[in-house]
Coordinates of C-alpha atoms and ligand atoms in Angstrom, one line a residue:
Chain A
M1 CA -4.7 24.0 -35.6
P2 CA -5.1 24.0 -31.8
T3 CA -3.2 21.3 -29.9
N4 CA -5.1 18.2 -28.9
A5 CA -5.4 17.5 -25.2
L6 CA -4.5 13.9 -25.8
D7 CA -2.8 12.1 -28.7
V8 CA -2.4 8.3 -28.4
S9 CA -0.8 6.6 -31.4
D10 CA -0.2 2.9 -32.1
L11 CA -0.8 1.9 -28.5
T12 CA -0.6 -1.9 -28.0
V13 CA -0.7 -3.6 -24.6
A14 CA -0.5 -7.2 -23.7
Y15 CA -0.7 -9.1 -20.4
K16 CA 1.6 -12.1 -20.7
E17 CA 1.0 -13.0 -24.4
K18 CA -2.6 -12.0 -24.8
P19 CA -3.1 -8.5 -26.4
V20 CA -5.6 -6.5 -24.4
L21 CA -5.3 -3.3 -26.5
W22 CA -4.5 -3.5 -30.1
D23 CA -3.1 -0.6 -32.1
I24 CA -5.1 2.2 -30.6
D25 CA -5.0 5.7 -32.2
L26 CA -6.9 8.3 -30.2
T27 CA -7.1 12.0 -30.4
V28 CA -9.1 14.1 -28.0
P29 CA -9.6 17.9 -28.3
P30 CA -9.3 20.1 -25.2
A31 CA -12.3 21.0 -23.0
V32 CA -14.4 17.9 -23.7
L33 CA -16.2 15.5 -21.3
L34 CA -15.4 12.1 -22.7
A35 CA -16.9 8.7 -21.9
V36 CA -14.8 5.7 -22.5
I37 CA -17.3 2.8 -23.0
G38 CA -17.1 -0.8 -23.9
P39 CA -18.0 -4.2 -22.5
N40 CA -16.4 -5.8 -19.4
G41 CA -12.8 -6.7 -20.3
A42 CA -12.7 -4.3 -23.3
G43 CA -9.6 -2.8 -21.9
K44 CA -10.9 0.5 -20.6
T45 CA -9.0 0.4 -17.3
T46 CA -6.0 -0.8 -19.2
L47 CA -6.2 2.1 -21.6
I48 CA -6.1 4.7 -18.9
K49 CA -3.4 2.9 -16.9
S50 CA -1.2 2.5 -20.0
I51 CA -1.6 6.1 -21.0
L52 CA -0.5 7.1 -17.4
G53 CA 2.5 4.7 -17.6
L54 CA 1.2 2.4 -14.9
I55 CA 1.6 -0.7 -17.1
P56 CA 4.2 -1.5 -19.6
T57 CA 3.2 -1.1 -23.3
V58 CA 4.3 -3.2 -26.2
A59 CA 4.2 -0.2 -28.5
G60 CA 2.8 3.3 -28.8
S61 CA 3.3 6.8 -27.7
V62 CA 1.2 9.3 -25.7
R63 CA 1.3 13.1 -25.9
I64 CA -0.5 15.4 -23.6
Y65 CA -1.2 18.9 -25.0
G66 CA 1.4 18.3 -27.7
R67 CA 4.3 17.1 -25.5
P68 CA 5.4 13.7 -24.3
Y69 CA 3.5 12.5 -21.3
K70 CA 6.6 12.3 -19.1
E71 CA 7.1 16.1 -19.4
Q72 CA 3.5 16.8 -18.7
R73 CA 2.8 14.9 -15.5
K74 CA 1.9 18.1 -13.6
Q75 CA -1.0 18.6 -16.1
V76 CA -2.5 15.2 -15.4
A77 CA -4.8 14.1 -12.6
Y78 CA -5.9 10.5 -11.9
V79 CA -8.9 9.1 -10.1
P80 CA -8.3 5.3 -9.8
Q81 CA -11.1 2.8 -9.2
R82 CA -12.2 3.0 -5.6
G83 CA -11.3 -0.6 -4.9
T84 CA -7.6 -0.2 -5.7
V85 CA -6.6 1.0 -2.2
D86 CA -6.9 -0.3 1.3
W87 CA -9.6 1.9 2.9
D88 CA -8.6 0.6 6.4
F89 CA -5.2 2.4 6.0
P90 CA -4.6 4.5 9.2
T91 CA -5.0 7.9 7.7
S92 CA -7.6 10.7 7.6
V93 CA -9.7 12.1 4.7
L94 CA -7.7 15.4 4.7
D95 CA -4.4 13.5 4.6
V96 CA -5.5 11.5 1.5
V97 CA -6.5 14.6 -0.3
T98 CA -3.2 16.3 0.6
M99 CA -1.5 13.4 -1.2
G100 CA -2.7 15.1 -4.4
L101 CA -0.1 17.8 -3.7
Y102 CA 2.9 15.5 -3.2
G103 CA 3.7 15.9 -6.9
T104 CA 4.2 19.7 -6.7
L105 CA 5.8 19.4 -3.2
G106 CA 8.6 17.2 -4.5
W107 CA 11.0 15.0 -2.5
L108 CA 11.3 15.2 1.3
K109 CA 9.2 18.4 1.7
R110 CA 6.3 17.9 4.1
P111 CA 2.8 19.3 3.5
G112 CA 2.2 22.4 5.6
K113 CA -0.5 25.0 6.3
K114 CA -0.8 26.0 2.6
E115 CA -1.3 22.4 1.5
K116 CA -3.9 21.7 4.2
K117 CA -5.8 24.8 3.1
L118 CA -5.8 23.7 -0.6
A119 CA -7.0 20.3 0.4
M120 CA -9.8 21.7 2.5
E121 CA -10.9 23.8 -0.4
A122 CA -11.0 20.7 -2.6
L123 CA -13.0 18.9 0.0
E124 CA -15.5 21.8 0.1
M125 CA -15.9 21.4 -3.7
V126 CA -17.1 17.8 -3.2
A127 CA -19.1 18.7 0.0
M128 CA -16.9 16.6 2.2
Q129 CA -15.4 19.3 4.4
D130 CA -17.2 18.0 7.5
Y131 CA -15.4 14.7 7.1
A132 CA -11.9 16.1 6.8
H133 CA -10.7 14.5 10.1
R134 CA -12.5 11.2 9.7
Q135 CA -10.6 8.0 9.4
I136 CA -11.0 6.8 5.9
S137 CA -12.5 3.4 6.9
Q138 CA -15.5 5.2 8.2
L139 CA -16.7 6.4 4.8
S140 CA -19.4 5.1 2.5
G141 CA -18.5 4.1 -1.0
G142 CA -19.9 7.4 -2.4
Q143 CA -17.9 9.3 0.1
Q144 CA -14.7 7.4 -0.7
Q145 CA -15.3 8.3 -4.4
R146 CA -15.7 12.0 -3.5
V147 CA -12.4 11.9 -1.5
F148 CA -10.6 10.5 -4.6
L149 CA -12.2 13.2 -6.7
A150 CA -11.0 15.9 -4.2
R151 CA -7.5 14.4 -4.4
A152 CA -7.6 14.9 -8.2
L153 CA -9.1 18.4 -8.0
V154 CA -6.3 19.5 -5.7
Q155 CA -3.8 18.6 -8.4
Q156 CA -5.0 21.6 -10.5
A157 CA -4.4 19.6 -13.7
E158 CA -5.5 20.3 -17.3
I159 CA -6.6 16.7 -18.1
Y160 CA -8.3 14.3 -15.7
F161 CA -8.5 10.5 -16.1
M162 CA -11.2 8.9 -14.0
D163 CA -11.9 5.2 -13.8
E164 CA -15.6 4.6 -13.0
P165 CA -16.2 7.6 -10.7
F166 CA -20.0 6.9 -10.7
Q167 CA -19.5 3.3 -9.5
G168 CA -21.7 2.5 -6.5
V169 CA -22.8 6.1 -5.8
D170 CA -26.4 7.1 -5.2
A171 CA -28.4 9.3 -7.6
M172 CA -27.8 12.5 -5.5
T173 CA -24.0 11.9 -5.4
E174 CA -24.0 11.1 -9.1
K175 CA -25.6 14.4 -10.0
A176 CA -23.2 16.2 -7.7
I177 CA -20.2 14.5 -9.3
L178 CA -21.6 15.2 -12.8
R179 CA -22.0 18.9 -11.9
L180 CA -18.3 19.0 -10.9
L181 CA -17.2 17.3 -14.1
K182 CA -19.2 19.8 -16.2
D183 CA -17.7 22.7 -14.2
L184 CA -14.2 21.3 -15.0
R185 CA -15.1 21.2 -18.7
S186 CA -16.4 24.8 -18.6
A187 CA -13.1 25.8 -17.0
G188 CA -11.5 24.5 -20.2
K189 CA -10.3 21.2 -18.6
T190 CA -10.4 17.9 -20.4
V191 CA -12.1 15.1 -18.5
I192 CA -11.8 11.4 -19.6
V193 CA -14.2 9.1 -17.7
V194 CA -14.6 5.3 -17.9
H195 CA -18.4 4.9 -17.8
H196 CA -20.6 1.9 -17.6
D197 CA -24.2 3.1 -17.9
L198 CA -25.0 3.4 -21.6
Q199 CA -28.3 5.1 -20.8
T200 CA -26.8 8.2 -19.3
V201 CA -24.0 8.6 -21.9
P202 CA -25.7 11.0 -24.2
E203 CA -27.0 13.1 -21.3
Y204 CA -23.7 13.4 -19.4
F205 CA -21.0 13.5 -22.1
D206 CA -20.2 15.3 -25.3
W207 CA -17.4 13.0 -26.6
V208 CA -17.3 9.2 -26.8
T209 CA -14.6 6.6 -27.2
L210 CA -15.9 3.1 -27.9
L211 CA -13.5 0.4 -27.1
N212 CA -13.3 -3.4 -27.5
T213 CA -9.6 -4.3 -27.5
R214 CA -9.5 -2.3 -30.7
L215 CA -10.8 1.3 -31.0
V216 CA -14.3 1.0 -32.4
A217 CA -15.0 4.7 -32.7
N218 CA -13.9 8.0 -31.2
G219 CA -15.6 11.4 -31.8
P220 CA -18.4 13.8 -30.8
M221 CA -21.4 12.2 -29.2
E222 CA -23.9 12.7 -32.0
E223 CA -21.5 11.3 -34.7
V224 CA -20.2 8.3 -32.7
F225 CA -22.9 7.2 -30.3
T226 CA -24.9 5.2 -32.9
E227 CA -26.6 1.9 -32.8
A228 CA -24.2 0.5 -35.4
N229 CA -21.1 1.5 -33.4
L230 CA -22.6 0.2 -30.2
E231 CA -23.3 -3.1 -31.8
K232 CA -19.8 -3.3 -33.1
A233 CA -18.4 -2.7 -29.6
Y234 CA -20.8 -4.8 -27.6
G235 CA -21.8 -7.4 -30.2
G236 CA -24.7 -9.6 -29.3
R237 CA -24.7 -8.2 -25.8
F238 CA -25.9 -4.9 -27.0
M239 CA -29.1 -6.4 -28.4
Q240 CA -29.7 -8.0 -25.0
L241 CA -29.1 -4.7 -23.3
K242 CA -31.6 -3.0 -25.6
A243 CA -34.2 -5.6 -24.9
T244 CA -33.7 -5.3 -21.2
A245 CA -33.9 -1.5 -21.4
R246 CA -37.2 -1.7 -23.4
A247 CA -38.6 -4.1 -20.8
L248 CA -38.0 -1.6 -18.0
P249 CA -40.9 0.7 -17.0
Chain B
M1 CA 10.8 -6.1 42.1
I2 CA 13.2 -3.5 43.5
E3 CA 16.0 -6.0 43.1
L4 CA 15.0 -6.4 39.5
F5 CA 15.3 -2.7 38.8
N6 CA 18.6 -2.6 40.6
N7 CA 19.8 -5.4 38.3
L8 CA 18.6 -3.5 35.3
F9 CA 20.5 -0.4 36.3
F10 CA 23.6 -1.9 37.8
D11 CA 24.1 -5.4 36.3
H12 CA 26.2 -4.6 33.4
T13 CA 25.4 -7.7 31.3
L14 CA 21.7 -7.5 31.9
R15 CA 21.7 -3.8 31.0
T16 CA 23.6 -4.4 27.8
V17 CA 21.2 -7.2 26.7
A18 CA 18.2 -5.1 27.6
L19 CA 19.5 -2.1 25.7
G20 CA 20.1 -4.3 22.7
A21 CA 16.6 -5.9 22.9
G22 CA 15.0 -2.5 23.3
A23 CA 16.8 -1.0 20.3
L24 CA 15.8 -4.1 18.3
G25 CA 12.2 -3.6 19.4
I26 CA 12.1 0.0 18.4
V27 CA 13.4 -0.6 14.9
S28 CA 11.5 -3.7 14.1
G29 CA 8.3 -2.1 15.5
A30 CA 8.6 1.0 13.4
L31 CA 9.5 -0.8 10.1
G32 CA 7.2 -3.7 10.8
S33 CA 4.3 -1.2 10.7
F34 CA 4.9 -0.6 7.1
A35 CA 5.3 -4.3 6.3
V36 CA 2.0 -5.0 8.0
L37 CA 0.2 -2.1 6.3
R38 CA 1.5 -3.2 2.9
R39 CA 0.4 -6.8 3.6
Q40 CA 4.0 -8.0 3.6
S41 CA 4.1 -9.7 6.9
L42 CA 5.2 -12.9 5.3
L43 CA 7.9 -11.2 3.3
G44 CA 9.6 -10.4 6.7
D45 CA 9.4 -14.1 7.6
A46 CA 10.9 -15.2 4.3
I47 CA 13.7 -12.6 4.6
S48 CA 14.6 -13.6 8.2
H49 CA 14.6 -17.4 7.4
A50 CA 16.6 -16.7 4.3
A51 CA 19.3 -15.0 6.4
L52 CA 20.5 -18.3 7.8
P53 CA 22.4 -19.6 4.7
G54 CA 23.9 -16.0 4.4
I55 CA 25.3 -16.3 8.0
A56 CA 26.6 -19.8 7.3
L57 CA 28.2 -18.9 4.0
A58 CA 29.8 -15.7 5.4
F59 CA 31.4 -17.9 8.1
L60 CA 32.6 -20.6 5.6
L61 CA 34.1 -18.0 3.3
T62 CA 35.8 -15.8 5.8
G63 CA 36.3 -18.2 8.8
N64 CA 35.4 -15.1 10.8
K65 CA 32.7 -15.3 13.5
S66 CA 32.3 -11.6 14.3
A67 CA 28.8 -10.3 14.3
L68 CA 29.5 -7.7 11.6
V69 CA 30.7 -10.3 9.1
L70 CA 27.9 -12.8 9.8
L71 CA 25.2 -10.1 9.7
S72 CA 26.5 -8.7 6.4
G73 CA 26.1 -12.3 5.0
A74 CA 22.6 -12.3 6.5
A75 CA 21.7 -9.0 4.8
I76 CA 23.0 -10.1 1.4
A77 CA 21.0 -13.4 1.6
G78 CA 17.9 -11.5 2.7
A79 CA 18.2 -9.1 -0.2
I80 CA 18.7 -11.9 -2.7
A81 CA 15.7 -13.7 -1.3
T82 CA 13.5 -10.6 -1.6
W83 CA 14.7 -10.1 -5.2
L84 CA 13.9 -13.7 -6.0
V85 CA 10.4 -13.6 -4.5
T86 CA 9.5 -10.4 -6.4
N87 CA 10.8 -11.8 -9.7
I88 CA 9.3 -15.3 -9.3
A89 CA 5.9 -13.7 -8.7
G90 CA 6.4 -11.2 -11.5
L91 CA 7.8 -13.3 -14.3
T92 CA 6.1 -16.7 -13.8
R93 CA 2.6 -17.9 -13.0
V94 CA 3.6 -18.7 -9.4
K95 CA 1.6 -16.6 -7.0
Y96 CA 3.3 -14.3 -4.6
D97 CA 2.5 -16.3 -1.4
S98 CA 3.7 -19.5 -3.0
A99 CA 6.9 -17.7 -4.1
L100 CA 7.4 -16.6 -0.5
G101 CA 6.8 -20.1 0.8
I102 CA 9.2 -21.6 -1.7
I103 CA 12.0 -19.1 -1.0
L104 CA 11.5 -19.4 2.7
S105 CA 11.8 -23.1 2.9
V106 CA 14.5 -23.5 0.3
F107 CA 16.8 -20.9 1.9
F108 CA 16.1 -22.1 5.4
G109 CA 16.7 -25.7 4.5
F110 CA 19.9 -24.8 2.7
G111 CA 20.9 -22.8 5.8
L112 CA 20.3 -25.8 8.1
V113 CA 22.4 -28.1 5.8
L114 CA 25.3 -25.6 5.9
L115 CA 25.0 -25.3 9.7
T116 CA 25.2 -29.1 10.1
Y117 CA 28.1 -29.2 7.8
I118 CA 29.9 -26.5 9.8
Q119 CA 29.2 -28.3 13.1
K120 CA 30.8 -31.5 11.7
Q121 CA 34.1 -29.6 10.9
P122 CA 36.9 -30.7 13.2
N123 CA 37.6 -27.1 14.0
A124 CA 37.5 -25.5 17.4
N125 CA 36.1 -22.3 15.9
Q126 CA 32.9 -23.8 14.5
A127 CA 30.7 -23.7 17.5
G128 CA 28.2 -20.9 18.1
L129 CA 26.5 -20.4 14.8
E130 CA 23.4 -22.2 15.9
K131 CA 22.6 -19.4 18.2
Y132 CA 21.3 -17.5 15.2
L133 CA 18.4 -20.0 15.0
F134 CA 16.6 -18.8 18.1
G135 CA 18.9 -16.1 19.2
Q136 CA 21.2 -15.9 22.2
A137 CA 20.7 -12.6 23.9
A138 CA 23.0 -13.5 26.8
A139 CA 26.0 -13.6 24.4
I140 CA 25.5 -10.1 23.3
V141 CA 28.3 -7.7 24.2
E142 CA 28.6 -4.0 24.2
K143 CA 30.1 -3.9 20.7
D144 CA 27.0 -5.7 19.3
V145 CA 24.7 -3.2 21.0
L146 CA 26.6 -0.4 19.4
I147 CA 26.3 -2.0 16.0
M148 CA 22.6 -2.6 16.5
A149 CA 22.0 0.9 17.7
G150 CA 24.0 2.4 14.9
L151 CA 22.2 0.5 12.2
G152 CA 18.9 1.2 13.9
L153 CA 19.5 4.9 14.0
V154 CA 20.3 4.9 10.3
A155 CA 17.1 3.0 9.5
L156 CA 15.0 5.3 11.7
F157 CA 16.6 8.4 10.2
L158 CA 15.8 7.3 6.7
L159 CA 12.3 6.4 7.7
F160 CA 11.8 9.9 9.0
L161 CA 13.4 11.4 5.9
F162 CA 11.2 9.6 3.4
W163 CA 8.1 9.5 5.6
K164 CA 5.9 11.1 2.9
E165 CA 7.2 8.9 0.2
F166 CA 6.8 5.7 2.2
K167 CA 3.2 6.6 3.1
L168 CA 2.4 7.3 -0.5
L169 CA 3.9 3.9 -1.5
S170 CA 2.0 2.1 1.2
F171 CA -1.4 3.7 0.5
D172 CA -1.5 4.2 -3.3
R173 CA 1.5 3.2 -5.3
D174 CA 0.0 3.9 -8.7
F175 CA -1.1 7.4 -7.8
G176 CA 2.5 8.1 -6.8
T177 CA 3.7 6.9 -10.2
T178 CA 1.4 9.2 -12.0
M179 CA 2.9 12.1 -10.0
G180 CA 6.3 11.2 -11.2
Y181 CA 7.8 9.5 -8.1
P182 CA 10.0 6.5 -8.9
M183 CA 7.9 4.1 -6.8
A184 CA 10.1 1.1 -7.5
L185 CA 13.1 2.9 -6.1
I186 CA 11.1 4.0 -3.0
D187 CA 9.9 0.4 -2.6
F188 CA 13.6 -0.8 -2.8
V189 CA 14.7 1.6 -0.1
L190 CA 11.8 0.7 2.2
T191 CA 12.5 -3.0 1.7
T192 CA 16.2 -2.5 2.4
L193 CA 15.3 -0.9 5.7
L194 CA 13.1 -3.9 6.5
V195 CA 16.1 -6.2 5.8
L196 CA 18.2 -4.0 8.1
A197 CA 15.6 -4.2 10.9
I198 CA 15.6 -8.0 10.5
V199 CA 19.4 -8.2 10.6
I200 CA 19.5 -6.1 13.8
G201 CA 17.3 -8.7 15.5
L202 CA 19.0 -11.9 14.4
Q203 CA 21.5 -12.1 17.3
T204 CA 18.8 -11.6 19.9
V205 CA 15.7 -13.3 18.6
G206 CA 17.1 -15.5 15.8
V207 CA 15.9 -16.2 12.3
V208 CA 12.9 -18.4 13.3
L209 CA 11.1 -15.9 15.5
M210 CA 12.3 -12.6 14.1
S211 CA 9.2 -12.0 12.0
A212 CA 7.1 -11.9 15.2
M213 CA 9.1 -8.8 16.2
L214 CA 8.1 -7.2 12.9
I215 CA 4.4 -8.2 12.8
A216 CA 3.3 -8.3 16.4
P217 CA 4.1 -4.7 17.6
A218 CA 2.5 -3.3 14.5
V219 CA -0.6 -5.4 14.8
A220 CA -1.0 -4.4 18.4
A221 CA -0.4 -0.7 17.7
R222 CA -2.9 -0.7 14.8
Q223 CA -5.6 -1.6 17.4
W224 CA -5.2 1.6 19.3
T225 CA -5.0 4.3 16.7
D226 CA -6.1 5.4 13.2
N227 CA -3.1 7.7 12.7
L228 CA -0.1 6.3 10.9
A229 CA 2.5 8.4 12.8
I230 CA 1.0 7.3 16.2
M231 CA 0.8 3.7 15.0
V232 CA 4.5 3.7 14.1
L233 CA 5.5 5.3 17.4
L234 CA 3.3 3.0 19.4
A235 CA 4.7 -0.1 17.6
A236 CA 8.2 1.1 18.4
F237 CA 7.2 1.5 22.0
F238 CA 5.6 -1.9 22.2
G239 CA 8.6 -3.5 20.5
A240 CA 11.0 -1.9 23.0
L241 CA 8.7 -2.8 26.0
A242 CA 8.6 -6.4 24.9
G243 CA 12.4 -6.4 24.3
V244 CA 13.2 -5.1 27.7
S245 CA 10.6 -7.1 29.7
G246 CA 11.4 -10.3 27.8
T247 CA 15.1 -9.8 28.7
V248 CA 14.4 -9.1 32.3
A249 CA 12.0 -12.1 32.5
S250 CA 14.7 -14.4 31.1
S251 CA 17.2 -13.2 33.6
T252 CA 15.0 -14.1 36.5
I253 CA 13.8 -17.5 35.3
S254 CA 16.7 -19.9 35.0
R255 CA 17.4 -21.5 31.7
M256 CA 14.9 -19.2 30.0
P257 CA 16.4 -17.9 26.7
A258 CA 15.7 -14.2 26.0
G259 CA 14.6 -14.5 22.3
P260 CA 11.5 -16.6 23.0
A261 CA 10.7 -14.7 26.2
I262 CA 10.7 -11.5 24.1
V263 CA 8.4 -13.0 21.6
V264 CA 6.1 -14.2 24.3
A265 CA 6.0 -10.7 25.8
V266 CA 5.1 -9.2 22.4
S267 CA 2.4 -11.8 21.8
F268 CA 0.9 -10.9 25.2
L269 CA 0.7 -7.2 24.0
V270 CA -1.0 -8.4 20.8
V271 CA -3.6 -10.4 22.8
L272 CA -4.3 -7.5 25.1
S273 CA -4.7 -5.1 22.2
I274 CA -7.0 -7.3 20.2
L275 CA -9.2 -7.8 23.2
F276 CA -9.2 -4.5 25.0
A277 CA -8.5 -1.7 22.5
P278 CA -11.3 0.8 22.2
R279 CA -13.4 0.7 19.0
R280 CA -11.3 -2.0 17.2
G281 CA -11.0 -4.4 20.2
V282 CA -13.2 -7.5 20.4
I283 CA -14.7 -6.7 23.8
W284 CA -15.5 -3.1 22.8
Q285 CA -17.2 -4.4 19.6
R286 CA -19.1 -7.1 21.4
G287 CA -20.2 -4.6 24.1
R288 CA -21.4 -2.1 21.5
D289 CA -23.4 -4.8 19.6
Y290 CA -25.0 -5.9 22.9
L291 CA -26.0 -2.3 23.9
L292 CA -27.4 -1.7 20.4
R293 CA -29.5 -4.8 20.7
Q294 CA -30.7 -3.9 24.2
R295 CA -31.7 -0.4 23.0
F296 CA -33.5 -1.9 20.0
R297 CA -35.4 -4.3 22.1
A298 CA -36.3 -1.5 24.5
L299 CA -37.8 0.3 21.6
G300 CA -40.0 -2.7 21.1
G301 CA -38.1 -4.4 18.3
K302 CA -38.2 -8.1 17.5
K303 CA -35.7 -10.3 19.3
D304 CA -33.9 -11.8 16.3
V305 CA -32.6 -9.3 13.9
Ligands
ATP401 N1 -3.2 -7.8 -14.2 C1 -3.7 -8.5 -15.3 N2 -3.1 -9.6 -15.7 C2 -3.7 -10.3 -16.7 N3 -4.7 -9.9 -17.4 C3 -5.3 -8.8 -17.1 C4 -4.9 -8.0 -16.0 N4 -5.7 -6.9 -15.9 C5 -6.6 -7.1 -16.8 N5 -6.4 -8.2 -17.6 C6 -7.2 -8.6 -18.7 O1 -7.2 -7.5 -19.6 C7 -8.5 -7.4 -20.2 C8 -8.9 -5.9 -20.1 O2 -9.1 -5.6 -18.7 P1 -9.5 -4.2 -18.2 O3 -9.5 -4.2 -16.8 O4 -8.8 -3.1 -18.9 O5 -11.0 -4.1 -18.8 P2 -12.2 -3.1 -18.5 O6 -12.6 -2.6 -19.8 O7 -11.7 -2.0 -17.6 O8 -13.3 -4.0 -17.8 P3 -14.4 -3.6 -16.7 O9 -15.5 -3.0 -17.4 O10 -14.7 -5.0 -16.1 O11 -13.7 -2.7 -15.7 C9 -9.4 -8.4 -19.6 O12 -9.6 -9.4 -20.5 C10 -8.6 -8.8 -18.4 O13 -8.9 -10.2 -18.1
MG402 MG1 -12.2 -1.4 -15.5

């Protein structure tokens, strides 16, 4: 049996006393493009952050490619939600992307020519090379998103965790980002994406995790992305969504 | 003017004080930059106010009034205050800014009580602690400057050494964690350096005004550049400039204490920077808006847009 890219078992997370994730068991095979979906407050961001050790867990363990997460950090790349940093920070686009290499650089070593070159290549992959020396406050939302993507690409990881990378980007950028994610999957990488737009899920992804505090379903698109499961995850809201979708031209 | 420069070079006391104030400005400007970027300006204020009971207790426990002893007390109290603020905000429902406010006023109030108590002691040795309220630059001697410069060099060296790590912490702490950096430890080191910078300034500027020396040079420097390294260097320069010019001003105006003069000088730099800096300055932005509107109107646009 080939090793799973991601194994989460018995994961439970609570803020203060309220449980936000309850007993999540999740396995993800390698080389899939996975959508994590669920209503607002379902715990999608929390799931990613707790897998990455950014928030304390009540219980649970995480294995990446068969080994504990702590030993596998170099295999993991992370694209946080855009709004989590101060975009008025005095630094340039190239500098932010170079931060993706701090993990391999290690303590005290400064990024040099080699790192700058790798960062430039990552910027070219997201078509942002012309902005390399811009101050980051002079970027649009979609450009900020692409800078964060480039920072993750430069990490040369095996598994990518992305929190809403399509949030607030225009249709062109969305297509470009999608192309990039599909290329990663073709290269054998595993890409885990928190996604909000149910309409595009079947078209973009090949694996789905449905979440609402508990794990509702997890598996290949055609098996899991069913009306029954969606209703379980979204409850009454799903019916409303469907009605709205039908009302659209 | 020439006389002023003569004094600065040949008047031993003035030179000592100016050197001390300059060193203080460099260190507080550099470290204050990180405090401002991390939105921790108020933490600096809380730490410096919290230093007062540390100074008083250090004197009560040791009976010693040497700067090294008192400033050690200040550093310990500052560290305890920081630890309390973090934990109150983390473990209770009290918000971070409220925790800061509580710790600042409780520590400072307690410090004032201790100070009053010390002054009522029938002991010839008791006088002089109140100079830590607003600073007393004139009382600074060569040995103090050496201590300040020594501590400052250590702080600046560590800042240089961990530059990359501090930048990562300030911009995207979570991302650093995912790469395996112990961000809590890095935070601890940076905050310790902040405490050190505050302690260095207490003799000259005092606990009440010290936070201005952290915040003001950094705010002024941010106006002129979009590059972190340049911002830190510029803030250090502004801090030193304010330190030296404030000292000189206080030496020429009779009964003018140096601490407040330094703070006035640094505030002046802030006002200048906020008004006149290119791109981020108020006048620049107003002017650009005006020109845009003119051009729009010239193209035949409507007046109110
Ligand atoms: N720092 C926090 N402290 C307390 N509760 C929190 C915190 N962060 C999130 N929560 C709660 O945890 C639950 C899950 O939040 P989470 O951000 O993981 O949801 P999400 O699925 O990402 O939602 P969205 O679609 O809105 O991004 C929510 O009910 C939220 O109120
Ligand atoms: Mg979220």
